[in-house]
Coordinates of C-alpha atoms in Angstrom, one line a residue:
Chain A
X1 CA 37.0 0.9 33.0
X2 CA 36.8 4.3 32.2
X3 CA 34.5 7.3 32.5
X4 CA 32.4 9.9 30.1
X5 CA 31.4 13.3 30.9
X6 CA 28.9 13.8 28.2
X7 CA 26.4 16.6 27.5
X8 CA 22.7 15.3 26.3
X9 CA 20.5 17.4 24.4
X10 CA 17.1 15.3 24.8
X11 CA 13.8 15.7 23.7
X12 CA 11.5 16.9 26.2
X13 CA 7.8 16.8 25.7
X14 CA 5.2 16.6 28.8
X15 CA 2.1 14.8 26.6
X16 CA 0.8 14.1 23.2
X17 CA -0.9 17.4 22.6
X18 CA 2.3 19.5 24.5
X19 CA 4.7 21.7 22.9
X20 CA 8.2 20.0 22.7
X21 CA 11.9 21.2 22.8
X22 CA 15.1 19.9 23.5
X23 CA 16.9 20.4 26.9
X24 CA 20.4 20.1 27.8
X25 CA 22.0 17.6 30.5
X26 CA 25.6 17.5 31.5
X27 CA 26.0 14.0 32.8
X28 CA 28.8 13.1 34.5
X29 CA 31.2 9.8 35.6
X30 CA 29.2 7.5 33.1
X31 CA 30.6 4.2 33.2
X32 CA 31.6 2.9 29.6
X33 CA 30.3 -0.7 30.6
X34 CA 26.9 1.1 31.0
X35 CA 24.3 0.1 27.8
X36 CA 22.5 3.3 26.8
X37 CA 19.5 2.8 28.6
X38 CA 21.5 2.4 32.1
X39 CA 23.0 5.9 31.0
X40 CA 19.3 7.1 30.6
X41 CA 18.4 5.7 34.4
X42 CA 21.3 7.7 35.9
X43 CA 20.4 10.5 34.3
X44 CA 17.1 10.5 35.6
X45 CA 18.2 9.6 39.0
X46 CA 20.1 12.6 38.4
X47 CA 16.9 14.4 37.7
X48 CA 14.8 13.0 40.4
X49 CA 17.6 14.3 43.1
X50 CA 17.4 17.9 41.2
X51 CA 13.8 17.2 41.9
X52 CA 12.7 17.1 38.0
X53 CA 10.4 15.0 35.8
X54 CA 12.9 12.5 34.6
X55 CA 12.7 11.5 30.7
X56 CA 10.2 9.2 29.5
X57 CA 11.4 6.7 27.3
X58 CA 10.5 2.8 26.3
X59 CA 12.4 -0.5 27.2
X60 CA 11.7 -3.6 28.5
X61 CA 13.3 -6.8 28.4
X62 CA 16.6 -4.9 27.9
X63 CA 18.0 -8.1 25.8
X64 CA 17.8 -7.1 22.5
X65 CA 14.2 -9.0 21.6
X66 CA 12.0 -7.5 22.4
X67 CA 11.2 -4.8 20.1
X68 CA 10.7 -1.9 22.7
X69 CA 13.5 0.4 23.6
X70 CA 13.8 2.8 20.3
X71 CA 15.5 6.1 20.0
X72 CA 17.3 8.4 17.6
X73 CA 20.5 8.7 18.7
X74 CA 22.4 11.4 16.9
X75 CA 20.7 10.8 13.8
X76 CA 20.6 7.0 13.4
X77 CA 18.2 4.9 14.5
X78 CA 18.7 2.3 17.6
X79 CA 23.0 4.5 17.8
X80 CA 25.5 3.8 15.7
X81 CA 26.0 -0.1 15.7
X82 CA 24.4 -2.1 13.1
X83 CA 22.4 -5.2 13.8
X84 CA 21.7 -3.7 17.6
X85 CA 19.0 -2.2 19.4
X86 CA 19.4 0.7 21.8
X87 CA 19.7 -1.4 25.2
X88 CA 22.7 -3.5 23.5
X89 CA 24.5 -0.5 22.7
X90 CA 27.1 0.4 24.8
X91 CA 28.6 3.9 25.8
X92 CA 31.6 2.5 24.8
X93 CA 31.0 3.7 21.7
X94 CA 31.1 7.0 23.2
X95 CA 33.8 9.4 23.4
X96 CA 34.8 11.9 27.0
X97 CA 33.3 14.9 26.1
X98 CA 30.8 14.2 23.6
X99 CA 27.5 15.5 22.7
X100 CA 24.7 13.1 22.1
X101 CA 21.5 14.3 20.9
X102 CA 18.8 11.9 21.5
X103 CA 15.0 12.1 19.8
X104 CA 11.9 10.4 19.7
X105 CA 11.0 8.1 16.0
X106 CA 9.5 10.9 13.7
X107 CA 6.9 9.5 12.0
X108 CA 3.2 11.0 11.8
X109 CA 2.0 7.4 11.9
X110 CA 4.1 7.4 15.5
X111 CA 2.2 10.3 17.5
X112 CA 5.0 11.5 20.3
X113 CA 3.2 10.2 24.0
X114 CA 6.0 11.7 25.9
X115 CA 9.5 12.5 25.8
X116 CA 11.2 10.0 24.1
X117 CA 8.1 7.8 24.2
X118 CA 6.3 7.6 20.6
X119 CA 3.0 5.3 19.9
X120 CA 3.8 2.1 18.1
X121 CA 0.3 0.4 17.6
X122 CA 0.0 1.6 13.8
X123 CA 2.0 -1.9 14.0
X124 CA 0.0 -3.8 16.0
X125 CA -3.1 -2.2 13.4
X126 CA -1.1 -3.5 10.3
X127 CA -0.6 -6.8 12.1
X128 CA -4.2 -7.5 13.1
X129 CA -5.4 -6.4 9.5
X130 CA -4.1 -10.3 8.1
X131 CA -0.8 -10.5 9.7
X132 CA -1.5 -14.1 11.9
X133 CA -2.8 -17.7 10.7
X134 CA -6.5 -18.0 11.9
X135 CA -6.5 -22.0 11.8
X136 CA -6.3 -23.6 15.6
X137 CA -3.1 -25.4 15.4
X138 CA -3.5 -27.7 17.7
X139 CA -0.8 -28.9 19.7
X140 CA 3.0 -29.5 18.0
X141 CA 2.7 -32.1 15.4
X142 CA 5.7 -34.8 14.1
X143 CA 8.0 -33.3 13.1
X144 CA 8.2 -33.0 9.1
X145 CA 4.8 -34.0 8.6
X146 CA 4.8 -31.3 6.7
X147 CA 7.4 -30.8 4.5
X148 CA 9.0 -27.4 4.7
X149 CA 12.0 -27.0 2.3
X150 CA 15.2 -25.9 4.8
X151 CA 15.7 -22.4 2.5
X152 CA 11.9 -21.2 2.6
X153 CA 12.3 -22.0 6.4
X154 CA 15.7 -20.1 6.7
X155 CA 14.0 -17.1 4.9
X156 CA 11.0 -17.3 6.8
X157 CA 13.1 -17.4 9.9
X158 CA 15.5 -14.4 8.8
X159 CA 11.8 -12.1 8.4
X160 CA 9.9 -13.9 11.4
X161 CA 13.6 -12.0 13.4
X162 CA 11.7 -9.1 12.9
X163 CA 11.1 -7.4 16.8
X164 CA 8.7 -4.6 15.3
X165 CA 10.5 -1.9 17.1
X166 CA 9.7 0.9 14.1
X167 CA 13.6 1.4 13.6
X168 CA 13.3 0.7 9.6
X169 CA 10.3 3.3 9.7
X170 CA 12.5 6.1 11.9
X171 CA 15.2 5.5 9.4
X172 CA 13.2 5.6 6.4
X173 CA 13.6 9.3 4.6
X174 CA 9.6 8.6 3.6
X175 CA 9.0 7.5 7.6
X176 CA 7.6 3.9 5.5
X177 CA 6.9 0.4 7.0
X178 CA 7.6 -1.3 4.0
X179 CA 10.2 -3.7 5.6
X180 CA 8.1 -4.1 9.0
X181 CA 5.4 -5.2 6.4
X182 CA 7.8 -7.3 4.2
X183 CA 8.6 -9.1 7.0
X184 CA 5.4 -10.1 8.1
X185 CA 4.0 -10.6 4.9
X186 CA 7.5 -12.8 4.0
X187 CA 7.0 -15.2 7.0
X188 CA 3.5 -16.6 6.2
X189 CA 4.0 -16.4 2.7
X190 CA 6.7 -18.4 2.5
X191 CA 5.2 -21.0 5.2
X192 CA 2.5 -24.3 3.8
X193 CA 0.5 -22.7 7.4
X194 CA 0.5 -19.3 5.6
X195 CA -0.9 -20.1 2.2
X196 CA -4.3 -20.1 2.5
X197 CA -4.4 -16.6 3.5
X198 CA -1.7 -14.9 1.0
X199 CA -4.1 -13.3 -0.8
X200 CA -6.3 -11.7 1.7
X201 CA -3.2 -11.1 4.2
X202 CA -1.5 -8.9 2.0
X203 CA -4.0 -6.6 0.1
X204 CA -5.3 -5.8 4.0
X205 CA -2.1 -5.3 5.5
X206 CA -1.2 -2.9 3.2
X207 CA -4.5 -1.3 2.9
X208 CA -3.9 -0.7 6.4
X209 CA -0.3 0.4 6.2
X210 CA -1.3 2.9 3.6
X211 CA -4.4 4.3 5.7
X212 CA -2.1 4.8 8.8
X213 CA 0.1 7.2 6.9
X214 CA 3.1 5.7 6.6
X215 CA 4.8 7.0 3.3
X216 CA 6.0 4.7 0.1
X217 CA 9.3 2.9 -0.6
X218 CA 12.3 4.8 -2.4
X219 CA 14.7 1.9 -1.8
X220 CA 17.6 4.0 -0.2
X221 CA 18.2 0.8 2.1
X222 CA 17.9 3.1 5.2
X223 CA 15.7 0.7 6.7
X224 CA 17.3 -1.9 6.5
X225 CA 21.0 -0.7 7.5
X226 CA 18.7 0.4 10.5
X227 CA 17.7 -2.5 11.3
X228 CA 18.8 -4.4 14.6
X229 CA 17.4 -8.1 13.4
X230 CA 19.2 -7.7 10.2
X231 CA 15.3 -8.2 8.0
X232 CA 16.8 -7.6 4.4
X233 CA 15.4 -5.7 2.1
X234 CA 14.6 -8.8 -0.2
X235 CA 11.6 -8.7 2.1
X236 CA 10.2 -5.3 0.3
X237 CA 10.6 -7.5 -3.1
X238 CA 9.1 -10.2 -1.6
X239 CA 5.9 -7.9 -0.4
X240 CA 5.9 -6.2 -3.8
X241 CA 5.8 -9.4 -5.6
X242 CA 2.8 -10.9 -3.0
X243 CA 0.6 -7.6 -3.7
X244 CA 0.6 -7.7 -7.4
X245 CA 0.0 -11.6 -7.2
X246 CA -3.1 -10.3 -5.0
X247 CA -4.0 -8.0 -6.6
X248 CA -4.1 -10.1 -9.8
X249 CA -5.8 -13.3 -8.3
X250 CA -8.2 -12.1 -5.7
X251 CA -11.7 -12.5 -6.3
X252 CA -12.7 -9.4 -5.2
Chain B
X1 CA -11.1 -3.3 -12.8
X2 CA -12.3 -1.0 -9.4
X3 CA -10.2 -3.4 -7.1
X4 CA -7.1 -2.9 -10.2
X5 CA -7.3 1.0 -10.0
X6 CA -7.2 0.8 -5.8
X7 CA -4.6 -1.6 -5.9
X8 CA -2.8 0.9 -8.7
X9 CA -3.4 3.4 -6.4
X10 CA -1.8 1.9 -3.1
X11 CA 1.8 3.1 -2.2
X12 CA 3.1 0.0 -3.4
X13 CA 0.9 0.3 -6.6
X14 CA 2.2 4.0 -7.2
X15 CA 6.0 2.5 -7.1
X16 CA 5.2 0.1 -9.7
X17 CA 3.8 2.1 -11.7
X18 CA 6.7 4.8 -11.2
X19 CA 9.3 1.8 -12.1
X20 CA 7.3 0.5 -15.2
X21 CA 7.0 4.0 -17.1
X22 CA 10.6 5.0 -15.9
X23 CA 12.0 1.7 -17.2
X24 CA 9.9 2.6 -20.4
X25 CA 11.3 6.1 -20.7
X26 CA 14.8 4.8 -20.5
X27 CA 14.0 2.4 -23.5
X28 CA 13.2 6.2 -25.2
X29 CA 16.6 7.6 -24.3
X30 CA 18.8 4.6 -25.9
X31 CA 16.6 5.0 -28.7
X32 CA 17.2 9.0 -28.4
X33 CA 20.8 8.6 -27.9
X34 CA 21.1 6.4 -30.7
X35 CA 19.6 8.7 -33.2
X36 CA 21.8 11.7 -31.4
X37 CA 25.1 9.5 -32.0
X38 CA 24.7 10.6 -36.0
X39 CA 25.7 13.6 -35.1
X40 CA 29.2 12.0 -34.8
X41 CA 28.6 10.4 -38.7
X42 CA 27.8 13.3 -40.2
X43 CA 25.3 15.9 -41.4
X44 CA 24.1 14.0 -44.2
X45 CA 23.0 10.6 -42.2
X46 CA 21.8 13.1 -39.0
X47 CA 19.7 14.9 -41.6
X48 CA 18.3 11.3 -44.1
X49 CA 17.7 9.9 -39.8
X50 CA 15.9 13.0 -38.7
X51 CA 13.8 13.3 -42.2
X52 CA 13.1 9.5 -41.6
X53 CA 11.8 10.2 -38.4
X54 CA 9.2 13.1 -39.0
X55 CA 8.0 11.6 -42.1
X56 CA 6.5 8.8 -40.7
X57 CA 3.7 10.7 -40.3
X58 CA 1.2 7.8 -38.5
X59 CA 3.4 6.2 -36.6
X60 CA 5.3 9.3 -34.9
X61 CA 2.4 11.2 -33.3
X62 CA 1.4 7.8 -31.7
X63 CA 4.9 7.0 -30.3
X64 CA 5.2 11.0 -29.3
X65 CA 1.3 10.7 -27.5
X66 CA 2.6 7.5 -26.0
X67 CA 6.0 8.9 -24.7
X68 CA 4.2 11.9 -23.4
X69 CA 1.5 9.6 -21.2
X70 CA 4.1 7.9 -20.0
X71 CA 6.1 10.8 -18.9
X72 CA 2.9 12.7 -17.4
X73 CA 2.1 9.6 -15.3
X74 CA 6.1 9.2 -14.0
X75 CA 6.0 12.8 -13.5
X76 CA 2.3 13.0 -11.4
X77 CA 3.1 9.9 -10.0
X78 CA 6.2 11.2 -8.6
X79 CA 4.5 14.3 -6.9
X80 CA 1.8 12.9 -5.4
X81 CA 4.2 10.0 -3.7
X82 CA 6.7 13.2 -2.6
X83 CA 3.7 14.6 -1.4
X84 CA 2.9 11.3 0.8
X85 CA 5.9 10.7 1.8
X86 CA 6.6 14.9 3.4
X87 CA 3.6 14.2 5.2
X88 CA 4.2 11.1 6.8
X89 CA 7.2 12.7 8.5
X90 CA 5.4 15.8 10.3
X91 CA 8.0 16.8 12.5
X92 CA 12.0 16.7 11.0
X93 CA 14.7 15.3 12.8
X94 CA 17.0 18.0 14.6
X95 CA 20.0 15.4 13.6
X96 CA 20.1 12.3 10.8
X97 CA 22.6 10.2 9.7
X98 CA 22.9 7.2 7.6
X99 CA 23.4 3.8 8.7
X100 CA 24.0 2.7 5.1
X101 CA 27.5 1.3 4.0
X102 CA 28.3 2.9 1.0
X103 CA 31.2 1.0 0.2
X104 CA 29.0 -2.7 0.5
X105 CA 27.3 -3.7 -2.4
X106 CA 23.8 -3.8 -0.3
X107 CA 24.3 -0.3 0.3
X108 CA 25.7 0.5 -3.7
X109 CA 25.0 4.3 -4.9
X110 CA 22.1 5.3 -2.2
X111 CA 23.0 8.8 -2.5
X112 CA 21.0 9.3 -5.5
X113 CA 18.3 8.0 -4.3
X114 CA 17.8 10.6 -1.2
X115 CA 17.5 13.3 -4.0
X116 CA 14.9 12.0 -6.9
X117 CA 12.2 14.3 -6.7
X118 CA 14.7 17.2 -7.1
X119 CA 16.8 15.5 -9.7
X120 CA 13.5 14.4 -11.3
X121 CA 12.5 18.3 -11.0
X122 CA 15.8 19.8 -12.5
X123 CA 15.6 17.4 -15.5
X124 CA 11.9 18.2 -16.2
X125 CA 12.9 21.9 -16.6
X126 CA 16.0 20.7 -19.0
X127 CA 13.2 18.3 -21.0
X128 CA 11.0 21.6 -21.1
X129 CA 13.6 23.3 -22.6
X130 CA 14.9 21.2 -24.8
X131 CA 12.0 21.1 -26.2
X132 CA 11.5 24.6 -26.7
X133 CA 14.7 24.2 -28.7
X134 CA 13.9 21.4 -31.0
X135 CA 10.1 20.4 -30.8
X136 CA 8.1 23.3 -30.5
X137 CA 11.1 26.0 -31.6
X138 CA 10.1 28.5 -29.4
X139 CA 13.6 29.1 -27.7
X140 CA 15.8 30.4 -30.0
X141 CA 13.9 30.1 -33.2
X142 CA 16.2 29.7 -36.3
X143 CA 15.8 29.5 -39.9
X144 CA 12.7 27.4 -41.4
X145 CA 15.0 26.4 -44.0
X146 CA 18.0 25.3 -42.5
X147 CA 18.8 21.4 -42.2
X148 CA 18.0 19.5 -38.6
X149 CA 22.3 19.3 -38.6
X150 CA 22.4 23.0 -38.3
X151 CA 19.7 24.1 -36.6
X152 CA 21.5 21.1 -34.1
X153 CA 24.7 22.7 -34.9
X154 CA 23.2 26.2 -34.3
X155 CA 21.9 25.5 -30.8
X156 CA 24.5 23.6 -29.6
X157 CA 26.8 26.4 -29.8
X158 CA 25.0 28.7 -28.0
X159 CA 27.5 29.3 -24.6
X160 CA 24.8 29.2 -21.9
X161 CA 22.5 26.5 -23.9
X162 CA 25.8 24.4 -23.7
X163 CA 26.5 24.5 -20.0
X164 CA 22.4 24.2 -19.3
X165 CA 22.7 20.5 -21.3
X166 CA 25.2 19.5 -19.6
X167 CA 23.8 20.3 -16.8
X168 CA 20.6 18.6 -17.6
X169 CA 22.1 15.1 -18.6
X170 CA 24.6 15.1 -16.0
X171 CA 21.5 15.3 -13.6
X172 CA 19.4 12.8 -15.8
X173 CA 22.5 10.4 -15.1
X174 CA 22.6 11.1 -11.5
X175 CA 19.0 9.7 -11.6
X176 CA 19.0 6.9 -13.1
X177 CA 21.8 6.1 -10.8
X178 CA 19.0 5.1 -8.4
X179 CA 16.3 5.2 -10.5
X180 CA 17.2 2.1 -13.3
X181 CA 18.0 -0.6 -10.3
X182 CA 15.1 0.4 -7.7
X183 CA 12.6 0.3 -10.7
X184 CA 13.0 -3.6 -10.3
X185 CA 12.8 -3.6 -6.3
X186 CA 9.9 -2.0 -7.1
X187 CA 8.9 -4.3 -9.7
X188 CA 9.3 -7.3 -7.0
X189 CA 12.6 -8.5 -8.8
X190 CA 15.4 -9.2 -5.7
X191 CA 17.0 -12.1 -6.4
X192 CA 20.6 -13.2 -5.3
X193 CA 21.9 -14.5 -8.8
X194 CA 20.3 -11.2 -10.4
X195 CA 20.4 -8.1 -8.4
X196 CA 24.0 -7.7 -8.6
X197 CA 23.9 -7.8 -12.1
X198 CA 21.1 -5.1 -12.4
X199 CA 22.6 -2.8 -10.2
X200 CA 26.0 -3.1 -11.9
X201 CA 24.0 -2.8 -15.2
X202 CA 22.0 0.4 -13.7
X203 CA 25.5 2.1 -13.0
X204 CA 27.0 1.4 -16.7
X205 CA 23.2 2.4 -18.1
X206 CA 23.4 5.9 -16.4
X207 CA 27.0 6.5 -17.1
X208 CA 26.6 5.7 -20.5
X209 CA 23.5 8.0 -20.9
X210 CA 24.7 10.8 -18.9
X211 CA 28.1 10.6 -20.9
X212 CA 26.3 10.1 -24.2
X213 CA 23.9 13.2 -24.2
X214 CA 26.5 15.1 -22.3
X215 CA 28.7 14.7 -25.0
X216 CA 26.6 16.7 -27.4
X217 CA 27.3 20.0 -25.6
X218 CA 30.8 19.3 -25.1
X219 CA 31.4 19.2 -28.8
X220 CA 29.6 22.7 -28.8
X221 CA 31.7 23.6 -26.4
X222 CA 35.0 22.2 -28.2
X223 CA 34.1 24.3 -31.3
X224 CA 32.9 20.8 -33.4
X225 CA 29.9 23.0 -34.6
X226 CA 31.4 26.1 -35.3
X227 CA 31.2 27.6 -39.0
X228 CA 27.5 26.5 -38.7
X229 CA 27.2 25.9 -42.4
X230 CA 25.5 22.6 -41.8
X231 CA 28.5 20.2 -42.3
X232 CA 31.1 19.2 -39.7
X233 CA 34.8 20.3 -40.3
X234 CA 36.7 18.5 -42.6
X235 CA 38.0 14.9 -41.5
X236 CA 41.3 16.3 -41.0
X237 CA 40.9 18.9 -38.6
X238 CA 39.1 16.3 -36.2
X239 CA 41.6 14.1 -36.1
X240 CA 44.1 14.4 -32.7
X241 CA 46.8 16.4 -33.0
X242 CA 50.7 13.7 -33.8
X243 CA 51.2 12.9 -30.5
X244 CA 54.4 14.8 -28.6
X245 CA 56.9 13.4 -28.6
X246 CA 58.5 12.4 -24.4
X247 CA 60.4 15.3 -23.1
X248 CA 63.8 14.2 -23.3

């Protein structure tokens, strides 16, 4: 086990409506067995003992699924592994002496609450404009009473991976939710429970993606190299494909 | 028809219609390069394909009106989604930095696609010149009189005019790097038995244009043009030079 003295240059911003700016930490003796988020609690110890505010930032189960730690660290979304979210990354990955700038998601559809805090519902919006199955399901049924073939489950499994932590939008050059979306469009659509729906789901969850600002799809593949659950960007195609159909067939 | 013009008018709506009328406009240059190519045959079968071409005197307006809806709508189509797209990132990251693989075939040319509204920009301005030169003669007017070949001939050796159209295919190449393969994400076509082969395809299509068109100003530049009487040099003086023979 070794150790890192680092120097942090963190985001700092006391509310929504406060300016910002970006204040410098030296931090010192960081374990490299630490994740980054254990980095982030000494460093706030470190605060509280200098008697400062310590940095605001999101996590919870601290596992990798649950979709809420988030953070730009030194440009890349969720640090510099792929297919891993902030509280799985490891300052390992660090080296002595480095400097690690560390920012909220930008995205104007992701006001700033505090610090490194930003405000994710735009999501949970998108998601309660059509992205659920509004039949009671009862309890479990046999299994394969209803015949699901094993790829359309695979694929609905690779989207339904989707934690909804807003790394494809922080990523995204356009600050878009087109995978986020993808995904949860992909999952039902692909799903005999989510037929019924299809239509209706994905004309308003894009409506509603569009109305919360975030920006269209250039297909640079940020989002998805951004990605920790690995949603691939076949997802997008799949979304695309969906809306025309909608927008084609719906009665309205 | 409401619901087809909101839908049209969604950001997913915008990007198809951005990939249709760029797909369409890339069936306009290999028709464009095609024509251009005579210019390698000769200034008799440039001039019979250019005389061909303007005296079809129905059909050609429609075609030009068509080409130039289609290039309004790509081209307002592409501000208004820049526009978006500025806005929904209010405040800039101090740092960013790519998570994409370059080298892995998910990841294939992506750094074309960072830069289309500028590249889209720079070859709008080459497009606006070009046809200064040859549609509307206002750059560089030349003699009424003279054949297409030489007023081509005459334009193309022009030293400036030569690097500015190289500039402005090398840029057009640069993208359709991006532009030919996302047109069918856009379009809803991913699939794993086809992409490949579209984004392969996309590469060879934009290095062929690029290459194609550039080549035009590289004759200019090589002197091909010069004499401007309206006929290339004799067959003889194209030809490569005997090859050396090995030092020693």
């Amino acid at each position: 086990m070794s150790e890192l003295n680092l120097t942090l240059k963190v985001w700092r911003q006391a509310a929504h409506d406060a300016e910002g700016e970006f204040k410098t930490y030296r931090l010192n003796g960081v374990s490299t067995e630490m994740s980054f988020l254990e980095m982030l609690d000494v460093l706030n110890e470190q605060l509280i003992a200098e008697n400062e505010e310590p940095v605001a930032f999101d996590h919870d189960c601290r596992e990798g699924i649950c979709g809420m730690c988030s953070l730009m660290i030194n440009g890349q979304a969720h640090g510099p592994d792929n297919e891993t979210t902030t509280c799985q990354l490891h300052m390992r990955r660090f080296r002595d002496g480095d400097t690690i700038v560390i920012e909220p998601w930008r995205a104007r559809a992701f006001p700033v609450v505090r610090d490194l805090v930003v405000d994710r519902s735009a999501l949970d919006r998108v998601i309660a404009a059509g992205g659920y199955v509004s039949v009671n399901c009862g309890s479990a049924q046999d299994a394969n009473a209803l015949p699901v073939p094993k790829q359309d489950a695979d694929k609905a499994m690779d989207a339904a991976a989707c934690i909804g932590c807003g790394a494809c939008v922080a990523a995204c050059k356009n600050a878009s939710a087109m995978l986020f979306v993808g995904a949860k469009v992909s999952q039902m659509a692909l799903l005999p429970q989510g037929k019924p729906e299809r239509t209706a789901r994905v004309l308003n969850m894009v409506a509603r993606m569009d109305a919360e600002g975030f920006g269209a799809c250039t297909n640079t593949a940020e989002c998805e190299a951004a990605c920790p659950a690995a949603i691939s960007l076949s997802n997008i195609a799949r979304l695309n494909r969906e809306y025309f159909k909608a927008v084609l067939t719906s009665p309205r | 028809m409401t619901s087809l013009i909101r839908a049209l008018s969604s950001t997913i709506g915008k990007k198809l219609l951005m990939g249709i009328t760029g797909l369409a406009l890339c069936g306009f240059l290999v028709v464009h390069l095609s024509g251009n190519l005579l210019l390698y045959v000769g200034a008799e079968q440039y001039d019979a394909y250019a005389h061909a071409l303007h005296s079809q005197t129905i059909l050609l307006p429609i075609a030009e009106t068509g080409l130039f809806l289609l290039l309004i709508l790509h081209i307002a189509l592409g501000v208004i989604t820049a526009r978006e797209n500025w806005a929904a990132r209010d405040v800039r990251y101090e740092k960013k930095k790519s998570k994409v693989v370059e080298t892995t075939s998910k990841g294939a040319p992506n750094v074309a696609s960072k830069w289309m509204f500028l590249t889209g920009i720079i070859v709008l301005m080459f497009l606006l010149v070009h046809l200064g030169h040859f549609k509307l003669g206002v750059i560089s007017p030349g003699d009424p009189d003279a054949t297409e070949f030489a007023n081509a001939a005459r334009i193309l050796s022009q030293g400036f005019t030569q690097l500015v159209y190289l500039a402005g295919t090398l840029v057009l190449g640069f993208h359709l790097l991006h532009g030919f393969q996302s047109a069918f994400q856009s379009l809803g076509i991913n699939h794993p038995k086809y992409t490949k082969g579209i984004k392969i395809f996309g590469f060879i299509f934009a290095v062929t244009i690029a290459l194609g068109f550039a080549s035009f100003p590289v004759l200019g530049l090589m002197g091909y043009f010069s004499g401007n009487t309206g006929s290339p040099p004799a067959a003889e003086s194209v030809e490569a030079p005997p090859a050396e023979t090995p030092p020693g």
